[in-house]
Amino acid sequence: MANNLFMAPMAGVTDCIFRSMVARHGAGLTFSEMVSAKSLVYGNKNTHRLLENDGVRPWAVQFFGHEPQIMHDAIAGLGADHPFDIVNINMGCPMPKIVNNGDGAALMKNPVLVGQMVEAAIRASSRPVTVKIRLGFTPATKNYIDVARAAQESGAALVIVHGRTRDQYYTGDANWDEISSVKAALKIPVIGNGDIFVPEDALHRLKTSGCNGIMIARGGMGNPWLFSRTLAALETGELPPPPSDEAIIETALAHLNEVAARRGRIEEMRKHLSWYTKGMKGSADARRQINGATDVGQMAGILRGMLSGG
């Protein structure tokens, strides 16, 4: 890895085009959207789109599931030649449709199963196996140390900790004191995740948490400069200014055009363009217009109009 700033896996966000954008701004490791181990085993064609990559290396594929044998078969089925570098097992997704099937954060309830999942993944692949966990399922059942140790003892190469319980979803503040306690308890690297929205957040957490790196999630949506500005500050001691509106629009247009050229559909760009332009003058009106746009030319015109004030 080029550095210790990771772009988090996010369903519906971190496709190959998005990963390319943040990698160009310095993200040291990117992750696929969540890939269902069961869907891979049963040959779901839509699942394979999640495994597309644009040559960005290194990158990790994040799998979700709760059956060790299915996890093994899904990873083994991709083969040693498939172009990804790291296996990550999702043990933190809080969404009901994931948790109700026993996947994602539901695994936090069962440290023994956590270990079995890691062991199954290791048997399937020579790639490093990592996990992403939360602090626990509920505030009353926090067991992050037990889960992290189970992963370590079963051979995990690295643990990523999101500093919230499942019940919190993405509300409240991430608890970095508890993330730090995981780092203190383990021998393998620990990456902290939660509430990194500006470079100052990243710099502070890298300095104070003891973690080996940080993972950026929502803060990176529409803001790849979070990586480049943080890296520059780490290298030079000086924080570069935020990007100009012109630079933001130029990047948003490049993203839009890439999606249009490769996918032929632009609906997914509505959320991305909203993230890029958040806080810019006229962004609320532009967002309304973008949500009603039906082709790439309309969207591009709306973006350019934000610079001209029209």
mmCIF file of C-alpha atoms in Angstrom:
data_model
loop_
_atom_site.group_PDB
_atom_site.id
_atom_site.type_symbol
_atom_site.label_atom_id
_atom_site.label_comp_id
_atom_site.label_asym_id
_atom_site.label_seq_id
_atom_site.Cartn_x
_atom_site.Cartn_y
_atom_site.Cartn_z
ATOM 1 C CA MET A 1 0.000 0.000 0.000
ATOM 2 C CA ALA A 2 1.245 3.455 -0.902
ATOM 3 C CA ASN A 3 -0.020 4.955 2.355
ATOM 4 C CA ASN A 4 -2.300 4.293 5.311
ATOM 5 C CA LEU A 5 -5.361 6.260 4.163
ATOM 6 C CA PHE A 6 -8.069 3.811 3.058
ATOM 7 C CA MET A 7 -11.297 4.467 1.156
ATOM 8 C CA ALA A 8 -14.091 2.529 2.834
ATOM 9 C CA PRO A 9 -16.324 0.070 1.010
ATOM 10 C CA MET A 10 -19.781 1.578 0.540
ATOM 11 C CA ALA A 11 -22.687 -0.093 -1.224
ATOM 12 C CA GLY A 12 -23.880 1.929 -4.186
ATOM 13 C CA VAL A 13 -20.855 4.224 -4.032
ATOM 14 C CA THR A 14 -17.440 2.585 -4.378
ATOM 15 C CA ASP A 15 -17.715 1.170 -7.877
ATOM 16 C CA CYS A 16 -14.646 0.971 -10.097
ATOM 17 C CA ILE A 17 -15.089 4.499 -11.463
ATOM 18 C CA PHE A 18 -15.350 6.036 -8.000
ATOM 19 C CA ARG A 19 -12.343 4.018 -6.812
ATOM 20 C CA SER A 20 -10.300 5.355 -9.699
ATOM 21 C CA MET A 21 -11.218 8.905 -8.725
ATOM 22 C CA VAL A 22 -10.068 8.585 -5.122
ATOM 23 C CA ALA A 23 -6.987 6.560 -6.077
ATOM 24 C CA ARG A 24 -5.848 9.382 -8.342
ATOM 25 C CA HIS A 25 -6.065 11.648 -5.296
ATOM 26 C CA GLY A 26 -3.906 9.320 -3.231
ATOM 27 C CA ALA A 27 -6.099 6.746 -1.468
ATOM 28 C CA GLY A 28 -3.678 4.031 -0.399
ATOM 29 C CA LEU A 29 -6.216 1.210 -0.546
ATOM 30 C CA THR A 30 -9.708 1.046 -2.015
ATOM 31 C CA PHE A 31 -12.468 -1.500 -1.479
ATOM 32 C CA SER A 32 -15.215 -2.882 -3.662
ATOM 33 C CA GLU A 33 -18.846 -2.527 -2.812
ATOM 34 C CA MET A 34 -20.093 -5.435 -0.691
ATOM 35 C CA VAL A 35 -20.101 -8.697 -2.642
ATOM 36 C CA SER A 36 -22.492 -11.444 -1.561
ATOM 37 C CA ALA A 37 -20.554 -14.679 -1.133
ATOM 38 C CA LYS A 38 -23.718 -16.679 -1.732
ATOM 39 C CA SER A 39 -24.544 -14.787 -4.919
ATOM 40 C CA LEU A 40 -21.088 -15.508 -6.265
ATOM 41 C CA VAL A 41 -21.375 -19.202 -5.509
ATOM 42 C CA TYR A 42 -24.752 -19.392 -7.218
ATOM 43 C CA GLY A 43 -23.582 -17.450 -10.271
ATOM 44 C CA ASN A 44 -25.564 -14.236 -9.988
ATOM 45 C CA LYS A 45 -24.481 -12.206 -13.030
ATOM 46 C CA ASN A 46 -25.127 -8.822 -11.410
ATOM 47 C CA THR A 47 -22.665 -9.658 -8.651
ATOM 48 C CA HIS A 48 -19.768 -9.808 -11.083
ATOM 49 C CA ARG A 49 -20.216 -6.112 -11.950
ATOM 50 C CA LEU A 50 -19.074 -5.371 -8.404
ATOM 51 C CA LEU A 51 -15.769 -7.084 -9.218
ATOM 52 C CA GLU A 52 -14.881 -4.753 -12.093
ATOM 53 C CA ASN A 53 -11.679 -2.798 -11.628
ATOM 54 C CA ASP A 54 -9.806 -0.203 -13.687
ATOM 55 C CA GLY A 55 -6.313 -1.341 -12.845
ATOM 56 C CA VAL A 56 -6.232 0.448 -9.499
ATOM 57 C CA ARG A 57 -3.919 -1.481 -7.223
ATOM 58 C CA PRO A 58 -3.897 -2.430 -4.506
ATOM 59 C CA TRP A 59 -7.578 -2.984 -3.925
ATOM 60 C CA ALA A 60 -9.659 -5.239 -1.702
ATOM 61 C CA VAL A 61 -12.862 -7.122 -2.368
ATOM 62 C CA GLN A 62 -15.283 -7.017 0.539
ATOM 63 C CA PHE A 63 -17.414 -10.139 0.899
ATOM 64 C CA PHE A 64 -20.430 -10.595 3.119
ATOM 65 C CA GLY A 65 -22.027 -13.788 4.356
ATOM 66 C CA HIS A 66 -22.228 -15.930 7.475
ATOM 67 C CA GLU A 67 -21.576 -19.472 6.238
ATOM 68 C CA PRO A 68 -17.888 -20.455 6.330
ATOM 69 C CA GLN A 69 -18.121 -22.962 3.503
ATOM 70 C CA ILE A 70 -19.967 -20.536 1.241
ATOM 71 C CA MET A 71 -17.364 -17.873 2.005
ATOM 72 C CA HIS A 72 -14.599 -20.345 1.161
ATOM 73 C CA ASP A 73 -16.220 -21.377 -2.108
ATOM 74 C CA ALA A 74 -16.923 -17.795 -3.192
ATOM 75 C CA ILE A 75 -13.311 -16.704 -2.717
ATOM 76 C CA ALA A 76 -11.830 -19.888 -4.142
ATOM 77 C CA GLY A 77 -14.126 -19.634 -7.165
ATOM 78 C CA LEU A 78 -12.559 -16.326 -8.204
ATOM 79 C CA GLY A 79 -9.208 -18.033 -8.568
ATOM 80 C CA ALA A 80 -5.686 -16.954 -7.808
ATOM 81 C CA ASP A 81 -5.439 -14.921 -11.001
ATOM 82 C CA HIS A 82 -8.377 -12.625 -10.323
ATOM 83 C CA PRO A 83 -6.958 -9.085 -10.085
ATOM 84 C CA PHE A 84 -7.541 -8.112 -6.487
ATOM 85 C CA ASP A 85 -5.092 -8.041 -3.621
ATOM 86 C CA ILE A 86 -6.902 -8.351 -0.297
ATOM 87 C CA VAL A 87 -9.932 -10.205 1.042
ATOM 88 C CA ASN A 88 -12.139 -8.279 3.452
ATOM 89 C CA ILE A 89 -15.069 -9.799 5.337
ATOM 90 C CA ASN A 90 -17.873 -7.433 6.272
ATOM 91 C CA MET A 91 -18.850 -7.820 9.918
ATOM 92 C CA GLY A 92 -20.231 -4.328 10.381
ATOM 93 C CA CYS A 93 -22.999 -3.521 7.901
ATOM 94 C CA PRO A 94 -26.000 -2.442 10.026
ATOM 95 C CA MET A 95 -28.723 -2.551 7.381
ATOM 96 C CA PRO A 96 -31.714 -4.758 8.286
ATOM 97 C CA LYS A 97 -31.756 -6.677 4.988
ATOM 98 C CA ILE A 98 -28.164 -7.732 5.673
ATOM 99 C CA VAL A 99 -28.377 -8.274 9.424
ATOM 100 C CA ASN A 100 -31.668 -10.195 9.281
ATOM 101 C CA ASN A 101 -29.965 -12.816 7.126
ATOM 102 C CA GLY A 102 -27.221 -13.276 9.717
ATOM 103 C CA ASP A 103 -24.674 -11.288 7.741
ATOM 104 C CA GLY A 104 -22.804 -8.029 8.351
ATOM 105 C CA ALA A 105 -23.021 -6.774 11.929
ATOM 106 C CA ALA A 106 -24.958 -9.886 12.968
ATOM 107 C CA LEU A 107 -21.576 -11.652 13.069
ATOM 108 C CA MET A 108 -20.634 -9.444 16.025
ATOM 109 C CA LYS A 109 -22.915 -11.652 18.122
ATOM 110 C CA ASN A 110 -20.735 -14.712 17.575
ATOM 111 C CA PRO A 111 -16.943 -14.414 17.957
ATOM 112 C CA VAL A 112 -16.535 -18.144 17.357
ATOM 113 C CA LEU A 113 -18.207 -17.835 13.971
ATOM 114 C CA VAL A 114 -16.028 -14.800 13.238
ATOM 115 C CA GLY A 115 -12.976 -17.003 13.642
ATOM 116 C CA GLN A 116 -14.464 -19.707 11.462
ATOM 117 C CA MET A 117 -15.212 -17.202 8.699
ATOM 118 C CA VAL A 118 -11.635 -15.944 8.742
ATOM 119 C CA GLU A 119 -10.214 -19.462 8.691
ATOM 120 C CA ALA A 120 -12.436 -20.427 5.766
ATOM 121 C CA ALA A 121 -11.332 -17.388 3.786
ATOM 122 C CA ILE A 122 -7.668 -18.126 4.484
ATOM 123 C CA ARG A 123 -8.056 -21.702 3.265
ATOM 124 C CA ALA A 124 -9.559 -20.369 0.031
ATOM 125 C CA SER A 125 -6.905 -17.840 -0.913
ATOM 126 C CA SER A 126 -3.277 -16.871 -0.461
ATOM 127 C CA ARG A 127 -4.306 -13.207 -0.300
ATOM 128 C CA PRO A 128 -4.309 -11.479 3.091
ATOM 129 C CA VAL A 129 -7.663 -11.810 4.864
ATOM 130 C CA THR A 130 -8.949 -8.802 6.784
ATOM 131 C CA VAL A 131 -12.168 -7.978 8.624
ATOM 132 C CA LYS A 132 -14.225 -4.862 9.227
ATOM 133 C CA ILE A 133 -16.103 -4.821 12.521
ATOM 134 C CA ARG A 134 -18.111 -2.506 14.755
ATOM 135 C CA LEU A 135 -17.934 -2.030 18.518
ATOM 136 C CA GLY A 136 -20.722 -4.533 19.057
ATOM 137 C CA PHE A 137 -24.332 -5.174 18.191
ATOM 138 C CA THR A 138 -25.809 -2.959 20.905
ATOM 139 C CA PRO A 139 -24.284 -0.619 23.507
ATOM 140 C CA ALA A 140 -25.068 -3.250 26.146
ATOM 141 C CA THR A 141 -23.277 -6.020 24.248
ATOM 142 C CA LYS A 142 -20.063 -4.371 23.136
ATOM 143 C CA ASN A 143 -17.580 -7.153 22.466
ATOM 144 C CA TYR A 144 -15.194 -5.597 20.002
ATOM 145 C CA ILE A 145 -12.077 -6.834 21.805
ATOM 146 C CA ASP A 146 -13.313 -10.437 21.782
ATOM 147 C CA VAL A 147 -14.280 -10.253 18.119
ATOM 148 C CA ALA A 148 -11.018 -8.588 17.113
ATOM 149 C CA ARG A 149 -8.987 -11.164 19.018
ATOM 150 C CA ALA A 150 -10.961 -14.004 17.439
ATOM 151 C CA ALA A 151 -10.114 -12.597 14.018
ATOM 152 C CA GLN A 152 -6.445 -12.203 14.939
ATOM 153 C CA GLU A 153 -6.140 -15.690 16.416
ATOM 154 C CA SER A 154 -7.720 -17.173 13.310
ATOM 155 C CA GLY A 155 -5.159 -15.551 11.049
ATOM 156 C CA ALA A 156 -6.574 -12.187 10.008
ATOM 157 C CA ALA A 157 -3.876 -9.858 8.726
ATOM 158 C CA LEU A 158 -5.614 -6.643 9.769
ATOM 159 C CA VAL A 159 -8.725 -5.441 11.590
ATOM 160 C CA ILE A 160 -10.724 -2.343 10.651
ATOM 161 C CA VAL A 161 -12.894 -0.939 13.445
ATOM 162 C CA HIS A 162 -15.865 1.366 12.895
ATOM 163 C CA GLY A 163 -16.357 3.161 16.191
ATOM 164 C CA ARG A 164 -20.116 2.610 16.505
ATOM 165 C CA THR A 165 -22.415 -0.256 17.455
ATOM 166 C CA ARG A 166 -24.877 -1.725 15.003
ATOM 167 C CA ASP A 167 -27.759 -0.016 16.790
ATOM 168 C CA GLN A 168 -26.179 3.377 16.146
ATOM 169 C CA TYR A 169 -26.070 2.876 12.382
ATOM 170 C CA TYR A 170 -24.273 6.124 11.413
ATOM 171 C CA THR A 171 -25.656 8.382 14.155
ATOM 172 C CA GLY A 172 -23.877 9.861 17.139
ATOM 173 C CA ASP A 173 -20.119 10.170 17.395
ATOM 174 C CA ALA A 174 -17.651 7.413 16.576
ATOM 175 C CA ASN A 175 -15.885 6.307 19.752
ATOM 176 C CA TRP A 176 -12.189 6.603 18.985
ATOM 177 C CA ASP A 177 -11.180 5.754 22.557
ATOM 178 C CA GLU A 178 -12.635 2.295 22.025
ATOM 179 C CA ILE A 179 -11.029 2.031 18.593
ATOM 180 C CA SER A 180 -7.722 2.816 20.301
ATOM 181 C CA SER A 181 -8.333 0.065 22.837
ATOM 182 C CA VAL A 182 -8.557 -2.471 20.007
ATOM 183 C CA LYS A 183 -5.173 -1.324 18.749
ATOM 184 C CA ALA A 184 -3.729 -1.723 22.247
ATOM 185 C CA ALA A 185 -5.137 -5.251 22.529
ATOM 186 C CA LEU A 186 -3.926 -6.639 19.192
ATOM 187 C CA LYS A 187 -0.581 -7.478 17.635
ATOM 188 C CA ILE A 188 -1.783 -7.118 14.035
ATOM 189 C CA PRO A 189 -2.445 -3.727 12.404
ATOM 190 C CA VAL A 190 -5.649 -1.892 13.279
ATOM 191 C CA ILE A 191 -7.344 0.698 11.071
ATOM 192 C CA GLY A 192 -9.766 3.189 12.633
ATOM 193 C CA ASN A 193 -12.964 4.281 10.900
ATOM 194 C CA GLY A 194 -15.548 6.904 11.751
ATOM 195 C CA ASP A 195 -16.201 10.633 11.424
ATOM 196 C CA ILE A 196 -13.303 11.609 9.159
ATOM 197 C CA PHE A 197 -14.738 14.525 7.174
ATOM 198 C CA VAL A 198 -11.886 17.028 6.855
ATOM 199 C CA PRO A 199 -8.091 16.635 6.770
ATOM 200 C CA GLU A 200 -7.853 17.921 10.322
ATOM 201 C CA ASP A 201 -9.935 14.924 11.464
ATOM 202 C CA ALA A 202 -7.615 12.529 9.680
ATOM 203 C CA LEU A 203 -4.461 14.131 11.011
ATOM 204 C CA HIS A 204 -5.800 14.202 14.565
ATOM 205 C CA ARG A 205 -6.875 10.550 14.577
ATOM 206 C CA LEU A 206 -3.637 9.340 13.045
ATOM 207 C CA LYS A 207 -1.736 11.206 15.748
ATOM 208 C CA THR A 208 -3.825 10.283 18.785
ATOM 209 C CA SER A 209 -5.431 6.881 18.183
ATOM 210 C CA GLY A 210 -2.336 4.723 17.874
ATOM 211 C CA CYS A 211 -3.942 3.079 14.858
ATOM 212 C CA ASN A 212 -1.846 2.004 11.903
ATOM 213 C CA GLY A 213 -4.089 3.916 9.538
ATOM 214 C CA ILE A 214 -7.522 5.380 9.049
ATOM 215 C CA MET A 215 -10.442 4.578 6.803
ATOM 216 C CA ILE A 216 -12.483 7.357 5.243
ATOM 217 C CA ALA A 217 -16.115 6.690 4.358
ATOM 218 C CA ARG A 218 -18.809 9.364 3.981
ATOM 219 C CA GLY A 219 -16.185 12.107 4.116
ATOM 220 C CA GLY A 220 -14.820 10.912 0.786
ATOM 221 C CA MET A 221 -18.102 11.150 -1.091
ATOM 222 C CA GLY A 222 -17.698 13.940 -3.610
ATOM 223 C CA ASN A 223 -14.446 14.888 -1.901
ATOM 224 C CA PRO A 224 -11.402 12.960 -3.168
ATOM 225 C CA TRP A 225 -9.311 15.956 -2.101
ATOM 226 C CA LEU A 226 -9.665 14.720 1.472
ATOM 227 C CA PHE A 227 -6.998 12.170 0.586
ATOM 228 C CA SER A 228 -4.648 14.437 -1.362
ATOM 229 C CA ARG A 229 -4.824 17.281 1.148
ATOM 230 C CA THR A 230 -4.229 14.955 4.110
ATOM 231 C CA LEU A 231 -1.288 13.304 2.378
ATOM 232 C CA ALA A 232 0.232 16.670 1.544
ATOM 233 C CA ALA A 233 -0.084 17.758 5.176
ATOM 234 C CA LEU A 234 1.559 14.540 6.359
ATOM 235 C CA GLU A 235 4.428 14.965 3.902
ATOM 236 C CA THR A 236 5.058 18.688 4.220
ATOM 237 C CA GLY A 237 3.512 19.725 7.510
ATOM 238 C CA GLU A 238 1.322 22.229 5.687
ATOM 239 C CA LEU A 239 -2.342 21.755 4.795
ATOM 240 C CA PRO A 240 -3.212 22.818 1.232
ATOM 241 C CA PRO A 241 -6.316 24.955 0.743
ATOM 242 C CA PRO A 242 -9.610 23.339 -0.270
ATOM 243 C CA PRO A 243 -10.182 22.899 -4.012
ATOM 244 C CA SER A 244 -11.654 25.783 -5.966
ATOM 245 C CA ASP A 245 -15.182 25.579 -7.307
ATOM 246 C CA GLU A 246 -13.648 25.252 -10.772
ATOM 247 C CA ALA A 247 -11.607 22.220 -9.714
ATOM 248 C CA ILE A 248 -14.651 20.625 -8.101
ATOM 249 C CA ILE A 249 -16.817 21.103 -11.195
ATOM 250 C CA GLU A 250 -14.036 19.842 -13.485
ATOM 251 C CA THR A 251 -13.742 16.647 -11.422
ATOM 252 C CA ALA A 252 -17.509 16.216 -11.243
ATOM 253 C CA LEU A 253 -17.752 16.573 -15.029
ATOM 254 C CA ALA A 254 -15.004 13.996 -15.539
ATOM 255 C CA HIS A 255 -16.845 11.577 -13.256
ATOM 256 C CA LEU A 256 -20.138 12.223 -15.040
ATOM 257 C CA ASN A 257 -18.662 11.723 -18.496
ATOM 258 C CA GLU A 258 -16.940 8.490 -17.477
ATOM 259 C CA VAL A 259 -20.158 7.038 -16.092
ATOM 260 C CA ALA A 260 -22.125 8.111 -19.158
ATOM 261 C CA ALA A 261 -19.566 6.625 -21.546
ATOM 262 C CA ARG A 262 -19.284 3.287 -19.763
ATOM 263 C CA ARG A 263 -22.716 2.720 -18.333
ATOM 264 C CA GLY A 264 -24.986 4.643 -20.699
ATOM 265 C CA ARG A 265 -27.063 5.634 -17.691
ATOM 266 C CA ILE A 266 -26.622 8.686 -15.536
ATOM 267 C CA GLU A 267 -29.197 8.254 -12.775
ATOM 268 C CA GLU A 268 -26.549 7.081 -10.324
ATOM 269 C CA MET A 269 -24.672 10.365 -10.803
ATOM 270 C CA ARG A 270 -27.398 12.416 -9.152
ATOM 271 C CA LYS A 271 -26.151 11.547 -5.692
ATOM 272 C CA HIS A 272 -22.495 11.989 -6.655
ATOM 273 C CA LEU A 273 -23.087 15.427 -8.150
ATOM 274 C CA SER A 274 -25.010 16.432 -5.044
ATOM 275 C CA TRP A 275 -22.001 15.435 -2.940
ATOM 276 C CA TYR A 276 -19.511 17.244 -5.178
ATOM 277 C CA THR A 277 -21.440 20.510 -5.121
ATOM 278 C CA LYS A 278 -22.563 20.504 -1.485
ATOM 279 C CA GLY A 279 -21.964 23.908 0.042
ATOM 280 C CA MET A 280 -21.344 25.670 -3.248
ATOM 281 C CA LYS A 281 -23.379 28.739 -4.120
ATOM 282 C CA GLY A 282 -26.602 27.687 -5.805
ATOM 283 C CA SER A 283 -26.163 24.025 -4.892
ATOM 284 C CA ALA A 284 -29.728 23.530 -3.648
ATOM 285 C CA ASP A 285 -31.228 24.767 -6.908
ATOM 286 C CA ALA A 286 -28.666 22.855 -8.942
ATOM 287 C CA ARG A 287 -29.492 19.666 -7.064
ATOM 288 C CA ARG A 288 -33.169 20.099 -7.859
ATOM 289 C CA GLN A 289 -32.350 20.566 -11.550
ATOM 290 C CA ILE A 290 -29.945 17.631 -11.630
ATOM 291 C CA ASN A 291 -32.579 15.356 -10.112
ATOM 292 C CA GLY A 292 -34.838 16.237 -13.030
ATOM 293 C CA ALA A 293 -32.199 15.964 -15.755
ATOM 294 C CA THR A 294 -32.555 13.134 -18.222
ATOM 295 C CA ASP A 295 -29.274 13.189 -20.162
ATOM 296 C CA VAL A 296 -25.588 13.903 -19.684
ATOM 297 C CA GLY A 297 -25.733 17.195 -21.587
ATOM 298 C CA GLN A 298 -28.348 18.597 -19.237
ATOM 299 C CA MET A 299 -26.382 17.574 -16.167
ATOM 300 C CA ALA A 300 -23.158 19.004 -17.559
ATOM 301 C CA GLY A 301 -24.878 22.275 -18.416
ATOM 302 C CA ILE A 302 -26.236 22.602 -14.902
ATOM 303 C CA LEU A 303 -22.765 22.063 -13.454
ATOM 304 C CA ARG A 304 -21.152 24.608 -15.745
ATOM 305 C CA GLY A 305 -23.943 27.035 -14.946
ATOM 306 C CA MET A 306 -22.941 26.949 -11.295
ATOM 307 C CA LEU A 307 -19.637 28.575 -12.247
ATOM 308 C CA SER A 308 -21.210 31.247 -14.394
ATOM 309 C CA GLY A 309 -23.967 31.969 -11.892
ATOM 310 C CA GLY A 310 -26.622 31.012 -14.403
#
